Tab-separated table of C-alpha atoms and ligand atoms in Angstrom:
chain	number	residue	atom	x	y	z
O	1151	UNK	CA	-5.251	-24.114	-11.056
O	1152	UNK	CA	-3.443	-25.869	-13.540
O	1153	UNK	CA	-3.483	-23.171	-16.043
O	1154	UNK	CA	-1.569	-20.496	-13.445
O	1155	UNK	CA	1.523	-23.032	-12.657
O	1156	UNK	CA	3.809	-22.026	-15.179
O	1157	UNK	CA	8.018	-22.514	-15.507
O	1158	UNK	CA	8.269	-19.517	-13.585
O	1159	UNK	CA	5.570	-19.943	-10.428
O	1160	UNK	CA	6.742	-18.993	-7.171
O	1161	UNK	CA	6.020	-21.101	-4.246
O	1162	UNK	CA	5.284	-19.884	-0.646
O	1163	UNK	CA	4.877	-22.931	1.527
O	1164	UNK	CA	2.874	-23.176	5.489
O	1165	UNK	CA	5.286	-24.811	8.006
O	1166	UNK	CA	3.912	-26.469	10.934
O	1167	UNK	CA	1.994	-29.331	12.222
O	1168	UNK	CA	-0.751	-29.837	12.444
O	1169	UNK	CA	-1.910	-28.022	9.455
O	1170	UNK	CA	-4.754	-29.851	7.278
O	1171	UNK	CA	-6.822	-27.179	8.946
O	1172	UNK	CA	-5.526	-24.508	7.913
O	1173	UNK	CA	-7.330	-21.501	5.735
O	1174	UNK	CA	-3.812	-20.202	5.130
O	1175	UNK	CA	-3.654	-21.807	1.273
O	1176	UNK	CA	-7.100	-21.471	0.352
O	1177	UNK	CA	-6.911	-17.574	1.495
O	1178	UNK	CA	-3.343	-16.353	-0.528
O	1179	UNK	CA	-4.279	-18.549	-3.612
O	1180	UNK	CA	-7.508	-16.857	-4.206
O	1181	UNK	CA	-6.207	-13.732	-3.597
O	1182	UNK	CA	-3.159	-14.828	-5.722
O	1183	UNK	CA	-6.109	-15.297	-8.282
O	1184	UNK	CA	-7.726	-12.523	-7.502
O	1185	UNK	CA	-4.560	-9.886	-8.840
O	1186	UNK	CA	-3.226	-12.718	-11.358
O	1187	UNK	CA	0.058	-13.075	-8.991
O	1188	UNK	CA	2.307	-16.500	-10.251
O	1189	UNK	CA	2.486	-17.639	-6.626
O	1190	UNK	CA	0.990	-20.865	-5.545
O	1191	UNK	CA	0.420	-21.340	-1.560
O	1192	UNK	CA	1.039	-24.990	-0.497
O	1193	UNK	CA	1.105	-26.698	3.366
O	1194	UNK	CA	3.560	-28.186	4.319
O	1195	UNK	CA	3.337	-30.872	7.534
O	1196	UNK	CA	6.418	-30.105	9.659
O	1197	UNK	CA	7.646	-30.326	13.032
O	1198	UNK	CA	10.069	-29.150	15.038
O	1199	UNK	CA	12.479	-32.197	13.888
O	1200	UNK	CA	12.072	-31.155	10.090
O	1201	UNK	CA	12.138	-27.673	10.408
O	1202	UNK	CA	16.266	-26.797	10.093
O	1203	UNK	CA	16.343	-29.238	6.918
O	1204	UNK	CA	13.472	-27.385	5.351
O	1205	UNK	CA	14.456	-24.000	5.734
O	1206	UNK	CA	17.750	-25.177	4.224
O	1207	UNK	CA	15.848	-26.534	1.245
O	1208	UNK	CA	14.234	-23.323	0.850
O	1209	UNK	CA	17.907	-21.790	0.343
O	1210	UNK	CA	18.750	-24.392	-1.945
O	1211	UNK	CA	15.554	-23.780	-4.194
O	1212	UNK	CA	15.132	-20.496	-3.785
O	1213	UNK	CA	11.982	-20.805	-2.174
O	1214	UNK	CA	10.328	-17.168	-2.159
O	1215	UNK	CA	8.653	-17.291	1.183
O	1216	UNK	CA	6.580	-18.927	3.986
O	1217	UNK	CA	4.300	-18.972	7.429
O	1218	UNK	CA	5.414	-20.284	10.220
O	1219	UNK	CA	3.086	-22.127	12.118
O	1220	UNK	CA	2.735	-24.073	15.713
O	1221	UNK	CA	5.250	-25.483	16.665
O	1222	UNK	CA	7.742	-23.631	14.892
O	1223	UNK	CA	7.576	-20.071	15.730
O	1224	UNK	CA	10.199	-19.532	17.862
O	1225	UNK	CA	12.739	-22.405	16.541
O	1226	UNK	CA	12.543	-20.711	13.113
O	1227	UNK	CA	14.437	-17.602	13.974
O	1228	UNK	CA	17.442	-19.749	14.422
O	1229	UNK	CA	17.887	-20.989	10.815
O	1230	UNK	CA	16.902	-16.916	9.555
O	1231	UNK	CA	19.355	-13.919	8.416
O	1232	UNK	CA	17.542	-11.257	9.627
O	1233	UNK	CA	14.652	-10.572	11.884
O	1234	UNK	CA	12.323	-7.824	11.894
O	1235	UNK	CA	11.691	-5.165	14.620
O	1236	UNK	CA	8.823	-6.723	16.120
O	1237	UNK	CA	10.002	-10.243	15.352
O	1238	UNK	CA	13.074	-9.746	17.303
O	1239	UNK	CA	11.043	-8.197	20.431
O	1240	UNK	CA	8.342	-10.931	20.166
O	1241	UNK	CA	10.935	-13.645	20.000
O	1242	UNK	CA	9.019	-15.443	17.461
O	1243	UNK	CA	7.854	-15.246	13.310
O	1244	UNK	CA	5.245	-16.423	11.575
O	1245	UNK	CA	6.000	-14.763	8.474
O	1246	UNK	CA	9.455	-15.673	6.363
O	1247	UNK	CA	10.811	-13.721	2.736
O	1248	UNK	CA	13.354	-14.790	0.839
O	1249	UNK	CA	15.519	-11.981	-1.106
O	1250	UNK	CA	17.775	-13.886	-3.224
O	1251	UNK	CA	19.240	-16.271	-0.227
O	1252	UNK	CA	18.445	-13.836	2.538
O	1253	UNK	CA	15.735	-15.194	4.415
O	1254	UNK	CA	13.847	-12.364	7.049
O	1255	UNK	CA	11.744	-13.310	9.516
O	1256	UNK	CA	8.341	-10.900	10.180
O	1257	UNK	CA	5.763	-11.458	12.818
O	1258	UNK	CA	2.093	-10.061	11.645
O	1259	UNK	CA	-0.004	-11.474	13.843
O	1260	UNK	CA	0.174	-9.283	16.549
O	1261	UNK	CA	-0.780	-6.255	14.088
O	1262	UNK	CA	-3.418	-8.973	12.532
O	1263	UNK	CA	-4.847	-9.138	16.356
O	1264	UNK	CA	-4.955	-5.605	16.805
O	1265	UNK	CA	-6.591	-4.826	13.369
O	1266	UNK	CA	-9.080	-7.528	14.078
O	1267	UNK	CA	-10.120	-5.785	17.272
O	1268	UNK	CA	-10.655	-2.487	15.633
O	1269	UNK	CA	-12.801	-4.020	12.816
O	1270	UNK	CA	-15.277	-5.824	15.604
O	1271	UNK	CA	-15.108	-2.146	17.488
O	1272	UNK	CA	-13.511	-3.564	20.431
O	1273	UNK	CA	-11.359	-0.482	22.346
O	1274	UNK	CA	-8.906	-1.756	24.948
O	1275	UNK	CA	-5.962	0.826	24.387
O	1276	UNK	CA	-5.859	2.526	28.268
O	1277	UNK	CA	-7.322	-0.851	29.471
O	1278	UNK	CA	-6.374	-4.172	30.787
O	1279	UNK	CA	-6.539	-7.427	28.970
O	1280	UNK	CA	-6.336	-10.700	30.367
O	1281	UNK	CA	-4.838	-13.213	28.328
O	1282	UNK	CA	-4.113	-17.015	28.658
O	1283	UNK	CA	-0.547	-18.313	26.378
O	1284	UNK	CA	2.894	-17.512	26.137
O	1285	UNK	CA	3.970	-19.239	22.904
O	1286	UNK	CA	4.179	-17.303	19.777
O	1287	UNK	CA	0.650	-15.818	19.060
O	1288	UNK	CA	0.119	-14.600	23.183
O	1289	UNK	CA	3.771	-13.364	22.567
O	1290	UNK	CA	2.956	-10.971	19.362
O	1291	UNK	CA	-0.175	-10.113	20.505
O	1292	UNK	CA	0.710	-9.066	24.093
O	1293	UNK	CA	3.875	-7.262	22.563
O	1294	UNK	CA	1.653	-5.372	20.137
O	1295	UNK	CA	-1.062	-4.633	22.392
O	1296	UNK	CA	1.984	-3.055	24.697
O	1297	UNK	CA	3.118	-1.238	22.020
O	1298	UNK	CA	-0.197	0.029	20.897
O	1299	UNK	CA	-1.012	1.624	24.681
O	1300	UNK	CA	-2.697	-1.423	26.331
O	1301	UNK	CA	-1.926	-0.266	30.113
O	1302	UNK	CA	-1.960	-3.588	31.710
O	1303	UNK	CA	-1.747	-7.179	30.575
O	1304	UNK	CA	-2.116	-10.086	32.878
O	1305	UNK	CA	-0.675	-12.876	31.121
O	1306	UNK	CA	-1.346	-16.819	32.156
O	1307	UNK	CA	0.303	-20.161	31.499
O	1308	UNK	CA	0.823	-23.682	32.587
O	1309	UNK	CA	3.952	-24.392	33.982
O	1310	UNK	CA	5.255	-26.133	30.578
O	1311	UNK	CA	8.061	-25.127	28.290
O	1312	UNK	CA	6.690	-21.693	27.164
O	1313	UNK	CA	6.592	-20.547	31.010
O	1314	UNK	CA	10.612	-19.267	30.787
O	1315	UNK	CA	9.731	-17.862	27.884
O	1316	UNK	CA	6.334	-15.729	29.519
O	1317	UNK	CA	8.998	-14.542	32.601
O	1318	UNK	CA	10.951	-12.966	29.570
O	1319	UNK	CA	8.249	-11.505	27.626
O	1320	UNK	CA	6.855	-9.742	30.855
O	1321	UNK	CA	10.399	-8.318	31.532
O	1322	UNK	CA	10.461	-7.050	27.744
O	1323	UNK	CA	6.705	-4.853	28.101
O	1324	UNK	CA	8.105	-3.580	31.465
O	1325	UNK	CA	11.145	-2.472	30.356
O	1326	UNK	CA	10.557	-1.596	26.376
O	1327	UNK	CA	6.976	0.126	26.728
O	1328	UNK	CA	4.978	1.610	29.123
O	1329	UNK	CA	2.426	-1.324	29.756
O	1330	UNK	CA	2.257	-2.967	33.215
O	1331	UNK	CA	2.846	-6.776	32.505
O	1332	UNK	CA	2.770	-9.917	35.024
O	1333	UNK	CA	2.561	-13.526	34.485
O	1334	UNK	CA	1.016	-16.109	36.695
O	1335	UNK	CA	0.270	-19.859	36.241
O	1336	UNK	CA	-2.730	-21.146	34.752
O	1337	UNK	CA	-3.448	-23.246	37.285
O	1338	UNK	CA	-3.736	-20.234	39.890
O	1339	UNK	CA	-7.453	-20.675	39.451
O	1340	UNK	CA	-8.324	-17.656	42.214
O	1341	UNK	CA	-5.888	-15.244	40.222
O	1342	UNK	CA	-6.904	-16.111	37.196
O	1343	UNK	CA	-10.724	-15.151	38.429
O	1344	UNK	CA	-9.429	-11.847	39.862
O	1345	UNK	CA	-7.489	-10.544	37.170
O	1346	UNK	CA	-10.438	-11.541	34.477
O	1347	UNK	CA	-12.624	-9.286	36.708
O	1348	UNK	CA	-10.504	-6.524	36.461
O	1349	UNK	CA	-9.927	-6.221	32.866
O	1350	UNK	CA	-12.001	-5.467	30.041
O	1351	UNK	CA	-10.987	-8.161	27.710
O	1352	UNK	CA	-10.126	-11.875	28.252
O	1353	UNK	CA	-8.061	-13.476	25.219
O	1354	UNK	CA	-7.168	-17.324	24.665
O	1355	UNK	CA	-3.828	-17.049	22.805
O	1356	UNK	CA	-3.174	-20.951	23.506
O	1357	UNK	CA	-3.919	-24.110	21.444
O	1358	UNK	CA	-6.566	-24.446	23.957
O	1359	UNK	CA	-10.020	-25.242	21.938
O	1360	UNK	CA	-8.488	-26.513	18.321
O	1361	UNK	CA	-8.021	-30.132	16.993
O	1362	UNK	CA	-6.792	-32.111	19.503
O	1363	UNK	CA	-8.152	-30.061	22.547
O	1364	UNK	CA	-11.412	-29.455	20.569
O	1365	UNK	CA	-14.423	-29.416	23.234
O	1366	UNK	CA	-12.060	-27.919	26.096
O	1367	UNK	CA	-11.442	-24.054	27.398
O	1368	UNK	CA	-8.725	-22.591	29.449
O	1369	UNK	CA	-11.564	-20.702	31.821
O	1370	UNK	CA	-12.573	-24.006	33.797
O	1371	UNK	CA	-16.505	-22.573	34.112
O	1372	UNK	CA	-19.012	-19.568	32.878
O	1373	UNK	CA	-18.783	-18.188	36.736
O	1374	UNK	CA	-15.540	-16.234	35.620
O	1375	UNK	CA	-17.280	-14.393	32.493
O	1376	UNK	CA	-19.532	-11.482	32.791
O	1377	UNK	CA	-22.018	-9.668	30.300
O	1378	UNK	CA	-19.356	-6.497	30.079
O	1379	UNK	CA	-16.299	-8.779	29.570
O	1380	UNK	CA	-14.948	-9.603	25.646
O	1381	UNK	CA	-13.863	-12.660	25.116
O	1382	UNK	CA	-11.597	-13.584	22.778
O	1383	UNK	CA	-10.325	-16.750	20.768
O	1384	UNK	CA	-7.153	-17.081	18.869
O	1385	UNK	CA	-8.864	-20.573	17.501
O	1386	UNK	CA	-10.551	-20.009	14.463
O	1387	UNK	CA	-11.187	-24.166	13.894
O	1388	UNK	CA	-13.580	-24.716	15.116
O	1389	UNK	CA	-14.813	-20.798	14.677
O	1390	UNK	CA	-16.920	-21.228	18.151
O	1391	UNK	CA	-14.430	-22.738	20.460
O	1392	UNK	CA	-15.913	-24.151	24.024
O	1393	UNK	CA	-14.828	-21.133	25.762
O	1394	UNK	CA	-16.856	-18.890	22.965
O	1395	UNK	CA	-19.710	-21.124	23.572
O	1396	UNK	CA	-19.181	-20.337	27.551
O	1397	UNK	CA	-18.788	-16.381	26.756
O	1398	UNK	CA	-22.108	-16.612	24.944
O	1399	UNK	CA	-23.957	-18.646	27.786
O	1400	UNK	CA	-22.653	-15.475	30.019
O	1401	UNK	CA	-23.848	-12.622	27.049
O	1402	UNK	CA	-20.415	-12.189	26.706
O	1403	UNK	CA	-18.963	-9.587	22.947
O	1404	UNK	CA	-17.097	-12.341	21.507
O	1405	UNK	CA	-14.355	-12.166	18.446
O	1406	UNK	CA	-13.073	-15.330	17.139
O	1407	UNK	CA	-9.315	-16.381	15.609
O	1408	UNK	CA	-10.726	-15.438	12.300
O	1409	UNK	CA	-9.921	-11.549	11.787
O	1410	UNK	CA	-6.729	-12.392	12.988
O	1411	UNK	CA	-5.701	-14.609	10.378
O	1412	UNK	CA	-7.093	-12.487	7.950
O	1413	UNK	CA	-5.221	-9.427	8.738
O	1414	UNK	CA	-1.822	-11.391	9.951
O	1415	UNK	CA	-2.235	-13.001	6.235
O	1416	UNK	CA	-2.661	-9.882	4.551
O	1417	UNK	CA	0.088	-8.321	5.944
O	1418	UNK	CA	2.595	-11.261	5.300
O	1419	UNK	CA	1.085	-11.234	1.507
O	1420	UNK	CA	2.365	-7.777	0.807
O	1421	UNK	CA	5.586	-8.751	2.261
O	1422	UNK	CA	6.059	-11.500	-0.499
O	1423	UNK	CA	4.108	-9.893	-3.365
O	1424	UNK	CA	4.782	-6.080	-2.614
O	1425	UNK	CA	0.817	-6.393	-3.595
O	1426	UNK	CA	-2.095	-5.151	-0.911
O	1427	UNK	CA	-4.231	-8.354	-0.384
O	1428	UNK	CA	-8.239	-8.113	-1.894
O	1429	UNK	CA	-8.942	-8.287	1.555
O	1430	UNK	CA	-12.905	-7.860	0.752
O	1431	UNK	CA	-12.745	-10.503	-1.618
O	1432	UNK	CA	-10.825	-12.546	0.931
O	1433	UNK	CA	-13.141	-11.801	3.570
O	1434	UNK	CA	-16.083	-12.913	2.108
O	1435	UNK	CA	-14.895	-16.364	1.407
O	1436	UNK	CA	-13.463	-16.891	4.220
O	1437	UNK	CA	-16.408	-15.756	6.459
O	1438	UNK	CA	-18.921	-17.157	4.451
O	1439	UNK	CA	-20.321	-19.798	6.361
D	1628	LIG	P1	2.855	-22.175	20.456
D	1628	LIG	O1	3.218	-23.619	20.300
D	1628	LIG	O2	3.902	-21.151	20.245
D	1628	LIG	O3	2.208	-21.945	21.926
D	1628	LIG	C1	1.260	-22.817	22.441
D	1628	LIG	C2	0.653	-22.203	23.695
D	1628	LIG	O4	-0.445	-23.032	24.113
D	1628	LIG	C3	1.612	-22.143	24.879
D	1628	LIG	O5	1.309	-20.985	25.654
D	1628	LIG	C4	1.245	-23.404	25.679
D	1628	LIG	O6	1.580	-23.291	27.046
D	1628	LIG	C5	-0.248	-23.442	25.484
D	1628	LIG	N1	-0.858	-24.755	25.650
D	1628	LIG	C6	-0.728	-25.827	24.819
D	1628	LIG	N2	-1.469	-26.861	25.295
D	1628	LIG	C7	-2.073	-26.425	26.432
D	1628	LIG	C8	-2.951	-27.022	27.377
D	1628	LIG	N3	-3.371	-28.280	27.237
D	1628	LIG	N4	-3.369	-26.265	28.427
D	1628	LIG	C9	-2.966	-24.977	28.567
D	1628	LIG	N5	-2.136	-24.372	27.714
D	1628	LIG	C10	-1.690	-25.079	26.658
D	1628	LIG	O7	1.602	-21.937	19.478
D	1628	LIG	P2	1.066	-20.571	18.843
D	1628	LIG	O8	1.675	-20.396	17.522
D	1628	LIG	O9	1.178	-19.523	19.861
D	1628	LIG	O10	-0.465	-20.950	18.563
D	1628	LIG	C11	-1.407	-21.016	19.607
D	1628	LIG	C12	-2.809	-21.047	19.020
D	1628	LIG	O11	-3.038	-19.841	18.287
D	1628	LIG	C13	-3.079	-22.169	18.023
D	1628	LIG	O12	-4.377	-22.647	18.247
D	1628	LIG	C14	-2.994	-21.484	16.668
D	1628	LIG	O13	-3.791	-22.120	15.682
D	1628	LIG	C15	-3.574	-20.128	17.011
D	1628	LIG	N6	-3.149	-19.037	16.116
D	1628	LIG	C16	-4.113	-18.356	15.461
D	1628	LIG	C17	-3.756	-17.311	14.645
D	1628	LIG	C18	-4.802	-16.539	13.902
D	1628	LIG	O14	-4.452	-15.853	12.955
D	1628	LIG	N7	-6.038	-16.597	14.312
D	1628	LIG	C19	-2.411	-16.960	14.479
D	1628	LIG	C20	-1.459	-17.686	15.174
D	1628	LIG	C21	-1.843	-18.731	15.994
């Protein structure tokens, strides 16, 4: 590693908390490797509190780029120039360039969802998905599934902070695209039964299942999965999250947070490097178990 920092090495930092997790660094530095790039990936642990006096810091240094992580999403796109398309219609960016003190905000992960589901030959465009979140990762994903011709999307949250920001999401799909969207609380436990039966797939897009909820699932028991049901898991650490464990108790297709981050990272790579990731390089190490 030491050999590739040189006077000239751009940095792209990870901004969130917490982070020691992540694959995010290990991923973009081998592929930064991998095509002889002068970029190092580094993560940085910051919260909501840091997060105005870092992106400032990035101005002043001339930072070239970052992700945006939980729980900074949505805060970020205060402190940005410019926003793109689906950034500014999901509300939320995971994904920041700087061009010479303009800094852009991008959100990939809904397109990293969606790719992720086509590579596991999962087919819910014309269906309806069931999906549990309303932060920033339900928020691209349920925009991008509208977008994409997912007819209906039942979303569900606790009656916390990102609630508001569900009510405002489902009036975006219903007016913007021509997906059928409704939100209900989490804790609606007979609705949340019903509209899993009716749909095809059943996504956790919550921090449900990760360090410090580890052990715990948003589905309270395996009575709510069926054999013909996919079930779905933003999480990707742990890579079998309780409620995967519960889908394959019921013989439930699973896909786990992994594809997603693959794809939403290759995307954001190109937007920094103007290079296509090695995504089969990438892919092997980070799916090797
Ligand atoms: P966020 O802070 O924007 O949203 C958090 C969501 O979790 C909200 O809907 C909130 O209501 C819900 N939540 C939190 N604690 C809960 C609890 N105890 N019970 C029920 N709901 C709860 O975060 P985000 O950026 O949307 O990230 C959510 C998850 O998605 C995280 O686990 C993150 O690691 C994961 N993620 C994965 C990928 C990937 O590429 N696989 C990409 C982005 C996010």
């Amino acid at each position: 590693m030491t050999e590739r920092i040189s006077g000239k090495t751009k940095l792209i930092g990870l901004l969130g908390t917490p982070i020691s997790h992540s694959l995010s660094p290990k991923m973009h530095n081998e592929a930064f490797s991998k095509l002889g790039l002068d970029y190092v990936y580094l993560a940085f642990d910051v919260g909501t509190e840091q997060l105005a006096d870092v992106v400032k810091g990035y101005r002043a240094m001339g930072i070239r780029g970052c992700n945006v992580t939980m729980p900074n999403k949505v805060l970020v796109k205060e402190y940005l120039d410019k926003l793109s398309p689906a950034a500014e219609l999901a509300g939320a960016v995971n994904t920041v360039v700087n061009d010479n003190g303009v800094l852009t905000g991008h959100i990939t992960d809904g397109t990293g969802y969606m790719r992720a589901l086509e590579e596991a030959k999962v087919d819910i465009i014309g269906k309806k998905m069931t999906i549990a979140g309303a932060g920033g990762a339900a928020t691209a994903i349920c925009i991008q599934a509208a977008l994409d011709g997912v007819e209906e999307i039942s979303i569900f949250n606790r009656k916390d902070e990102f609630y508001k920001r569900g009510e405002q999401m489902v009036r975006d799909i219903n007016a913007k695209t021509d997906c059928k969207a409704q939100l209900f609380d989490l804790a609606d436990l007979e609705a949340l039964r019903n509209e899993m039966m009716a749909s095809v797939i059943f996504v956790n897009a919550t921090s449900v299942g990760m360090e410090p909820l580890v052990g715990q699932s948003v589905v309270p028991d395996v009575s709510y999965l069926r054999p013909e049901l996919i079930v779905s898991d933003v999480v990707y650490v742990p890579a079998k999250t309780r409620l995967l464990e519960m889908a394959d108790e019921a013989g439930c297709t699973t896909v786990n947070g992994l594809g997603m981050m693959l794809w939403q990272g290759a995307k954001a790579f190109e937007i920094w490097t103007g290079e296509e990731m090695p995504v089969g390089d990438i892919k092997e190490l980070l799916f090797k178990k």
